């Protein structure tokens, strides 16, 4: 049996044959369970409420054949972190790399590490896996000492075998020592993990363990999962935001229809075959009320509303020096406003989930990032104890925060509960793009002051937008989910997420203020706001780093030189210098005045994010008549400390840059006053092969074994919109202060300038 | 109204009972168990559902199953068998591994099946022809750089054969 990302791949053997008695689930929960699919029968099974993080068995198990199963409370969102985890374990435990399997995101068998988010996979799971590996190796050597009759100091572990130094024939394998049994020891925290000099795999460019199965079609995605007796479900969302379901036309017949489920404004259908459910959802005749308009008439109107509405909450994150006095006395004052729209996760496929709800328990297979919280929500939804509910993460399309995956899990559970059979549900493309939670819009006023020598005296940021946690970043209670909101009467755990830039410039007068406008009423709609990759990060960096560029220009200083002059020598300074150097940056100020025709330019932006530092140079080519632009080259300097896998890091950085470029160039969720009109790839375009740069050059900075390993993905996204806008200014002489940089928007900006 | 429909999938004859207008995608995935093509949009806008029908890349999400009776359908798991003799994987698949050309991998079926068909038809495709031939395919994660490197690598490989 082979596992990839914790899921059994070899489906030749009968899954039922692995099930065993319910007792297996309770007693041996720390041992590799049969494939999640096999253990589908939630029946009378009970799952641990918590997997004790202090026990070694919660993290590692060794099988009789010497395979090692690492259990981690994270998920694989698509960037290859499972491979990095395997490298860490293989090195620490001294086992062959291909003997390590990583199991993730199953609430019955993995520690609740809050799932995936904040680009913190390596930060939060790396150290504990290293500790567990060291502890296990120490325990195994201790067992071998007894077995071989030699002191531990005379033993060496290598490739899953412990032997006496100098007497290799006196040996015993890990599988022989413990295979299939539990360690039953606590993590003491006293066993030293290996120094970097002994790393064999960590730090090396190890190819990802999941890619071969992905290119042959063997990789088990959530959408491929089947359970016996499963039916197919689809949902029908209201035609307008806030519309109420009035009636379902009676007597409607559809091939294979099992049930129509309605409650409040929630509508779902269950059919025998998938295409039947799709046709039924498409053709079902319903009647809805006409609600009052909830959304603005246009983006201009939206930004104006954000600027003029009395906020429901305001916060001042920072107030250093005296910004107002500095502005009053300054030689030069600069002011500009930047706008950033709603954006969609628009995942490669709309979300899927499979739920098997029984009277006394439930198992739900889902693709979201936060299975542990979702378990509580599903238990609450079904009126069951959490011990009866198992949530099993399986790989979906790439996940970029709080997307539609948890909503699909809740919907599958609702429908399975209604029909008493397992239900597989997948959203339509429109359910995905129009109805997924959105990254929030923000309009930011930047003001700054310069002295006569071109030095910054003051920096003042004031943002107005919606909280990106109206729809919470996990699903811990039923009310956090869309359908439960549609059903009516539930509370969501909404919180205020204030919007600020993150930077380390040394300005003596600095102030950052965030105003949040009320948006809770959006919860049952497609414009409810939630975490989208680097929440608010790219939007606020767009405002801040474009403004830094505007101040540099007002001071008649080169953008790189200007930034370096205001950053203290250190990691921020180093990434900016490294990116500029790698890009062959020629210092100059952009000549004043608008240009014409096909023009080229370059721009820089820098951003820290939770300790990681990124500086990005973008080179662009623009046709000022058509408004079409292309990034021809990216140069990025990236400091995330010690790199576990430089090969997968490069892939992660490239993909983040391209996705962020797509958001900067193309993406804004379109709407009318009553509905979201971005429903597919033509109404929500994203980059294609024709858009991609000719090259991306990556400079990894500060990759030293003693530098703490930090997050990589979201930091790479953050400076992209600003770098492109700054390059557009350099190329055209026109400032673009609103995302996205569509051809129509650029043409309008060039005409207006 | 479902009918008995005969298909040849990955060299094997299959008989399924489905309505004639059922999109091929669901018949392949649910009746035959060929899970390589996936649902991305159902609108032929993304390519996730791509299969080869008589050698040409086809969006199975909008192709009625009745339209492919009597034709040879290849899905991702059957691609390796079409590789030049002796190779365990099709050169395009091997190139995607060598270039680590996936993030989540959900879309990769579309890119692999399309570029394999493209290179079979035009083994000496130029870079510009490759980019053009891959128009319309989506990769939301943003793996385009490594995907293009992989397709070019496979093209070089196949040009030598």
Tab-separated table of C-alpha atoms in Angstrom, chain A residues 84-407:
chain	number	residue	atom	x	y	z
A	84	UNK	CA	9.563	19.486	2.728
A	85	UNK	CA	8.010	17.730	5.716
A	86	UNK	CA	9.281	14.395	4.391
A	87	UNK	CA	12.783	15.808	3.989
A	88	UNK	CA	12.789	16.980	7.592
A	89	UNK	CA	11.655	13.590	8.884
A	90	UNK	CA	13.996	11.567	6.673
A	91	UNK	CA	16.994	13.594	7.835
A	92	UNK	CA	16.121	13.625	11.527
A	93	UNK	CA	15.053	10.001	11.755
A	94	UNK	CA	17.752	8.616	9.451
A	95	UNK	CA	15.374	6.802	7.125
A	96	UNK	CA	15.430	6.633	3.325
A	97	UNK	CA	13.421	9.490	1.834
A	98	UNK	CA	11.198	7.172	-0.175
A	99	UNK	CA	10.110	5.401	3.007
A	100	UNK	CA	8.486	8.524	4.411
A	101	UNK	CA	4.812	9.207	3.856
A	102	UNK	CA	3.092	12.366	5.037
A	103	UNK	CA	-0.496	12.268	6.176
A	104	UNK	CA	-2.281	15.583	6.568
A	105	UNK	CA	-5.502	17.229	7.594
A	106	UNK	CA	-7.483	14.284	8.960
A	107	UNK	CA	-9.160	15.271	12.230
A	108	UNK	CA	-9.127	11.645	13.410
A	109	UNK	CA	-5.401	11.103	13.034
A	110	UNK	CA	-3.506	14.400	12.972
A	111	UNK	CA	-2.862	17.015	15.629
A	112	UNK	CA	-4.945	20.152	15.359
A	113	UNK	CA	-2.372	22.670	14.157
A	114	UNK	CA	-5.145	24.917	12.882
A	115	UNK	CA	-4.645	23.700	9.337
A	116	UNK	CA	-2.974	25.810	6.722
A	117	UNK	CA	-2.751	29.576	6.475
A	118	UNK	CA	-0.486	32.601	6.809
A	119	UNK	CA	2.257	30.830	4.806
A	120	UNK	CA	3.259	29.282	8.133
A	121	UNK	CA	3.572	25.622	7.196
A	122	UNK	CA	7.327	25.419	7.624
A	123	UNK	CA	7.334	27.867	10.553
A	124	UNK	CA	4.813	26.004	12.651
A	125	UNK	CA	5.156	22.380	11.584
A	126	UNK	CA	8.872	22.246	10.734
A	127	UNK	CA	10.195	22.539	14.287
A	128	UNK	CA	7.793	20.035	15.826
A	129	UNK	CA	8.493	17.443	13.129
A	130	UNK	CA	12.198	17.906	13.692
A	131	UNK	CA	11.719	17.394	17.443
A	132	UNK	CA	9.547	14.330	16.888
A	133	UNK	CA	12.060	12.821	14.475
A	134	UNK	CA	14.909	13.352	16.919
A	135	UNK	CA	12.889	11.909	19.793
A	136	UNK	CA	11.962	8.857	17.744
A	137	UNK	CA	15.539	8.258	16.643
A	138	UNK	CA	16.664	8.513	20.257
A	139	UNK	CA	14.003	6.038	21.374
A	140	UNK	CA	14.868	3.590	18.603
A	141	UNK	CA	18.543	3.687	19.461
A	142	UNK	CA	17.605	2.998	23.064
A	143	UNK	CA	15.568	-0.042	22.012
A	144	UNK	CA	18.373	-1.228	19.772
A	145	UNK	CA	20.856	-0.969	22.641
A	146	UNK	CA	18.796	-3.494	24.580
A	147	UNK	CA	18.276	-5.716	21.584
A	148	UNK	CA	21.892	-5.718	20.452
A	149	UNK	CA	23.417	-5.714	23.922
A	150	UNK	CA	25.556	-2.671	23.211
A	151	UNK	CA	25.592	0.778	24.803
A	152	UNK	CA	23.745	3.495	22.859
A	153	UNK	CA	26.984	5.394	22.430
A	154	UNK	CA	28.343	2.563	20.301
A	155	UNK	CA	25.386	2.525	17.968
A	156	UNK	CA	24.709	4.419	14.763
A	157	UNK	CA	21.421	4.842	12.883
A	158	UNK	CA	21.372	5.029	9.117
A	159	UNK	CA	18.752	4.287	6.467
A	160	UNK	CA	16.301	2.944	9.008
A	161	UNK	CA	18.775	0.491	10.549
A	162	UNK	CA	20.636	0.678	13.849
A	163	UNK	CA	23.995	-1.072	13.975
A	164	UNK	CA	27.036	-1.313	16.210
A	165	UNK	CA	29.794	0.983	15.058
A	166	UNK	CA	32.521	-1.160	13.508
A	167	UNK	CA	30.359	-4.295	13.561
A	168	UNK	CA	27.781	-3.780	10.840
A	169	UNK	CA	26.533	-7.346	11.046
A	170	UNK	CA	25.168	-6.574	14.515
A	171	UNK	CA	22.121	-4.647	13.381
A	172	UNK	CA	18.403	-4.313	13.716
A	173	UNK	CA	15.920	-2.365	11.602
A	174	UNK	CA	13.360	0.154	12.859
A	175	UNK	CA	10.658	-2.115	11.530
A	176	UNK	CA	11.955	-5.010	13.628
A	177	UNK	CA	12.263	-2.808	16.702
A	178	UNK	CA	8.844	-1.210	16.746
A	179	UNK	CA	7.040	-1.793	13.460
A	180	UNK	CA	3.319	-1.318	13.904
A	181	UNK	CA	3.476	-0.591	17.636
A	182	UNK	CA	3.234	2.704	19.474
A	183	UNK	CA	6.196	4.446	21.102
A	184	UNK	CA	4.081	5.502	24.103
A	185	UNK	CA	6.449	8.300	25.036
A	186	UNK	CA	6.008	11.990	25.577
A	187	UNK	CA	8.042	14.479	23.628
A	188	UNK	CA	10.622	15.406	26.234
A	189	UNK	CA	11.981	18.368	24.341
A	190	UNK	CA	15.392	17.306	25.631
A	191	UNK	CA	16.612	15.360	22.626
A	192	UNK	CA	18.809	17.474	20.381
A	193	UNK	CA	17.912	17.570	16.727
A	194	UNK	CA	20.679	17.477	14.168
A	195	UNK	CA	22.865	20.451	13.406
A	196	UNK	CA	22.568	21.768	9.834
A	197	UNK	CA	25.963	20.304	8.963
A	198	UNK	CA	24.370	16.859	9.195
A	199	UNK	CA	21.404	17.616	6.938
A	200	UNK	CA	21.374	15.382	3.875
A	201	UNK	CA	18.045	16.382	2.347
A	202	UNK	CA	16.944	19.549	4.123
A	203	UNK	CA	18.319	22.477	2.192
A	204	UNK	CA	18.621	20.478	-1.010
A	205	UNK	CA	16.559	20.747	-4.206
A	206	UNK	CA	14.548	17.554	-3.748
A	207	UNK	CA	11.923	16.909	-6.432
A	208	UNK	CA	8.356	16.937	-5.127
A	209	UNK	CA	6.940	13.554	-4.162
A	210	UNK	CA	3.456	14.363	-5.454
A	211	UNK	CA	4.285	15.477	-8.986
A	212	UNK	CA	4.844	12.081	-10.675
A	213	UNK	CA	1.382	10.856	-9.668
A	214	UNK	CA	-0.116	14.166	-10.751
A	215	UNK	CA	1.247	13.835	-14.284
A	216	UNK	CA	0.179	10.206	-14.686
A	217	UNK	CA	-3.306	10.692	-13.304
A	218	UNK	CA	-2.739	8.436	-10.282
A	219	UNK	CA	-2.908	11.231	-7.690
A	220	UNK	CA	-6.066	10.945	-5.591
A	221	UNK	CA	-7.872	14.257	-5.712
A	222	UNK	CA	-10.956	14.920	-3.641
A	223	UNK	CA	-13.026	15.114	-6.829
A	224	UNK	CA	-12.088	11.496	-7.594
A	225	UNK	CA	-13.260	10.155	-4.249
A	226	UNK	CA	-16.256	7.840	-4.278
A	227	UNK	CA	-18.129	5.964	-1.581
A	228	UNK	CA	-20.648	3.195	-2.187
A	229	UNK	CA	-24.223	4.426	-2.511
A	230	UNK	CA	-23.274	8.029	-3.015
A	231	UNK	CA	-25.675	10.404	-4.701
A	232	UNK	CA	-24.955	13.713	-6.415
A	233	UNK	CA	-25.914	17.107	-5.035
A	234	UNK	CA	-26.013	20.618	-6.451
A	235	UNK	CA	-27.106	23.935	-4.977
A	236	UNK	CA	-29.072	26.813	-6.434
A	237	UNK	CA	-28.138	30.248	-5.231
A	238	UNK	CA	-30.481	33.248	-5.155
A	239	UNK	CA	-30.600	35.186	-8.446
A	240	UNK	CA	-30.072	38.469	-6.576
A	241	UNK	CA	-28.324	39.325	-3.325
A	242	UNK	CA	-30.842	39.263	-0.510
A	243	UNK	CA	-33.580	37.607	-2.544
A	244	UNK	CA	-35.918	35.351	-0.566
A	245	UNK	CA	-37.242	32.043	-1.822
A	246	UNK	CA	-40.980	32.389	-2.351
A	247	UNK	CA	-41.871	29.004	-3.800
A	248	UNK	CA	-40.789	25.920	-5.663
A	249	UNK	CA	-43.181	25.230	-8.530
A	250	UNK	CA	-45.004	22.048	-7.520
A	251	UNK	CA	-44.978	18.739	-9.374
A	252	UNK	CA	-41.666	19.195	-11.162
A	253	UNK	CA	-40.095	15.990	-12.408
A	254	UNK	CA	-36.467	15.381	-13.274
A	255	UNK	CA	-34.675	12.157	-14.263
A	256	UNK	CA	-32.969	10.612	-11.248
A	257	UNK	CA	-34.296	13.184	-8.769
A	258	UNK	CA	-34.128	11.961	-5.178
A	259	UNK	CA	-34.969	15.114	-3.263
A	260	UNK	CA	-35.307	18.877	-3.458
A	261	UNK	CA	-34.104	20.419	-0.199
A	262	UNK	CA	-35.108	23.915	0.826
A	263	UNK	CA	-34.785	25.826	4.049
A	264	UNK	CA	-35.060	29.598	4.183
A	265	UNK	CA	-33.253	30.786	1.065
A	266	UNK	CA	-31.156	27.636	0.727
A	267	UNK	CA	-31.973	25.333	-2.168
A	268	UNK	CA	-30.265	22.055	-2.979
A	269	UNK	CA	-31.099	19.065	-5.149
A	270	UNK	CA	-29.970	15.456	-4.919
A	271	UNK	CA	-30.025	13.078	-7.905
A	272	UNK	CA	-28.670	9.650	-8.736
A	273	UNK	CA	-26.221	10.732	-11.438
A	274	UNK	CA	-24.027	13.784	-11.620
A	275	UNK	CA	-25.312	15.161	-14.919
A	276	UNK	CA	-28.871	14.722	-13.621
A	277	UNK	CA	-28.116	16.921	-10.601
A	278	UNK	CA	-26.574	19.538	-12.879
A	279	UNK	CA	-29.575	19.569	-15.198
A	280	UNK	CA	-32.006	19.663	-12.278
A	281	UNK	CA	-30.229	22.598	-10.643
A	282	UNK	CA	-30.190	24.401	-13.965
A	283	UNK	CA	-33.852	23.835	-14.828
A	284	UNK	CA	-35.630	23.791	-11.480
A	285	UNK	CA	-38.378	26.417	-11.482
A	286	UNK	CA	-38.296	28.609	-8.412
A	287	UNK	CA	-39.723	31.960	-7.559
A	288	UNK	CA	-37.773	34.574	-5.633
A	289	UNK	CA	-38.523	37.992	-4.191
A	290	UNK	CA	-36.982	41.140	-5.707
A	291	UNK	CA	-34.712	42.558	-3.034
A	292	UNK	CA	-33.600	46.187	-2.614
A	293	UNK	CA	-30.181	46.926	-4.081
A	294	UNK	CA	-27.379	45.942	-1.737
A	295	UNK	CA	-24.338	46.712	-3.894
A	296	UNK	CA	-23.043	49.907	-5.465
A	297	UNK	CA	-23.778	50.805	-9.067
A	298	UNK	CA	-20.123	50.800	-10.133
A	299	UNK	CA	-16.610	50.768	-8.756
A	300	UNK	CA	-16.471	54.573	-8.853
A	301	UNK	CA	-19.600	54.569	-6.713
A	302	UNK	CA	-18.177	51.889	-4.410
A	303	UNK	CA	-14.961	53.777	-3.719
A	304	UNK	CA	-16.921	56.985	-3.183
A	305	UNK	CA	-19.171	55.165	-0.734
A	306	UNK	CA	-16.168	53.783	1.166
A	307	UNK	CA	-14.733	57.292	1.383
A	308	UNK	CA	-17.905	58.977	2.523
A	309	UNK	CA	-19.536	56.403	4.826
A	310	UNK	CA	-19.192	56.772	8.566
A	311	UNK	CA	-17.031	53.818	9.571
A	312	UNK	CA	-18.282	51.250	12.059
A	313	UNK	CA	-14.754	50.852	13.469
A	314	UNK	CA	-11.534	52.809	13.170
A	315	UNK	CA	-8.068	52.124	14.458
A	316	UNK	CA	-4.776	53.905	14.392
A	317	UNK	CA	-2.029	51.295	14.234
A	318	UNK	CA	0.808	53.738	14.379
A	319	UNK	CA	1.374	57.377	15.261
A	320	UNK	CA	5.053	58.249	15.457
A	321	UNK	CA	6.229	61.811	15.759
A	322	UNK	CA	3.821	64.514	14.606
A	323	UNK	CA	2.663	63.988	11.070
A	324	UNK	CA	0.440	67.081	10.935
A	325	UNK	CA	3.165	69.430	12.117
A	326	UNK	CA	5.667	67.898	9.713
A	327	UNK	CA	3.222	68.271	6.827
A	328	UNK	CA	2.486	71.889	7.729
A	329	UNK	CA	6.108	72.891	7.669
A	330	UNK	CA	7.289	70.839	4.726
A	331	UNK	CA	8.941	72.072	1.557
A	332	UNK	CA	6.868	69.703	-0.519
A	333	UNK	CA	3.639	67.807	0.178
A	334	UNK	CA	2.525	64.860	-1.927
A	335	UNK	CA	-0.912	63.306	-1.858
A	336	UNK	CA	-2.514	60.490	-3.842
A	337	UNK	CA	-5.332	57.980	-3.607
A	338	UNK	CA	-5.186	54.326	-4.536
A	339	UNK	CA	-8.080	51.956	-5.196
A	340	UNK	CA	-8.178	48.178	-5.033
A	341	UNK	CA	-11.251	46.092	-5.950
A	342	UNK	CA	-13.057	42.958	-4.812
A	343	UNK	CA	-11.190	39.906	-6.077
A	344	UNK	CA	-12.193	36.251	-6.228
A	345	UNK	CA	-10.232	33.152	-5.307
A	346	UNK	CA	-11.599	31.790	-8.599
A	347	UNK	CA	-10.010	28.447	-7.873
A	348	UNK	CA	-9.172	26.204	-10.834
A	349	UNK	CA	-12.312	24.230	-10.077
A	350	UNK	CA	-15.274	25.203	-7.965
A	351	UNK	CA	-15.244	23.412	-4.605
A	352	UNK	CA	-16.236	19.803	-4.062
A	353	UNK	CA	-17.106	17.842	-0.932
A	354	UNK	CA	-18.427	14.432	-0.041
A	355	UNK	CA	-20.438	13.878	3.128
A	356	UNK	CA	-21.663	10.655	4.682
A	357	UNK	CA	-24.051	11.696	7.441
A	358	UNK	CA	-25.654	9.018	9.571
A	359	UNK	CA	-27.894	9.229	12.606
A	360	UNK	CA	-24.954	8.870	14.972
A	361	UNK	CA	-21.988	10.295	13.159
A	362	UNK	CA	-20.592	11.838	10.010
A	363	UNK	CA	-17.524	11.726	7.827
A	364	UNK	CA	-16.906	14.626	5.478
A	365	UNK	CA	-14.182	14.715	2.839
A	366	UNK	CA	-13.309	18.266	1.937
A	367	UNK	CA	-10.615	20.404	0.293
A	368	UNK	CA	-10.423	23.403	2.624
A	369	UNK	CA	-7.500	24.650	4.637
A	370	UNK	CA	-9.020	24.423	8.108
A	371	UNK	CA	-10.482	20.957	8.719
A	372	UNK	CA	-10.293	21.122	12.520
A	373	UNK	CA	-12.582	24.098	12.986
A	374	UNK	CA	-14.914	22.768	10.317
A	375	UNK	CA	-15.363	19.596	12.341
A	376	UNK	CA	-16.876	21.678	15.144
A	377	UNK	CA	-19.137	23.519	12.725
A	378	UNK	CA	-20.406	20.322	11.136
A	379	UNK	CA	-21.038	18.777	14.539
A	380	UNK	CA	-22.983	21.890	15.513
A	381	UNK	CA	-24.911	21.878	12.248
A	382	UNK	CA	-25.957	18.249	12.640
A	383	UNK	CA	-26.560	18.421	16.378
A	384	UNK	CA	-23.920	15.760	16.966
A	385	UNK	CA	-20.958	15.558	19.291
A	386	UNK	CA	-17.619	16.416	17.763
A	387	UNK	CA	-16.343	12.941	18.671
A	388	UNK	CA	-18.774	11.520	16.139
A	389	UNK	CA	-17.577	13.695	13.303
A	390	UNK	CA	-14.531	13.131	11.177
A	391	UNK	CA	-13.324	15.659	8.622
A	392	UNK	CA	-10.785	14.395	6.134
A	393	UNK	CA	-8.885	16.787	3.946
A	394	UNK	CA	-8.157	15.598	0.395
A	395	UNK	CA	-6.357	17.533	-2.320
A	396	UNK	CA	-8.422	19.964	-4.318
A	397	UNK	CA	-7.525	22.671	-6.757
A	398	UNK	CA	-5.028	25.137	-5.329
A	399	UNK	CA	-6.348	26.951	-2.311
A	400	UNK	CA	-5.595	30.607	-1.599
A	401	UNK	CA	-7.242	31.300	1.754
A	402	UNK	CA	-10.886	31.139	2.736
A	403	UNK	CA	-12.408	30.028	-0.555
A	404	UNK	CA	-15.596	28.046	-1.282
A	405	UNK	CA	-14.292	24.730	0.093
A	406	UNK	CA	-15.828	24.945	3.570
A	407	UNK	CA	-19.158	26.074	2.104
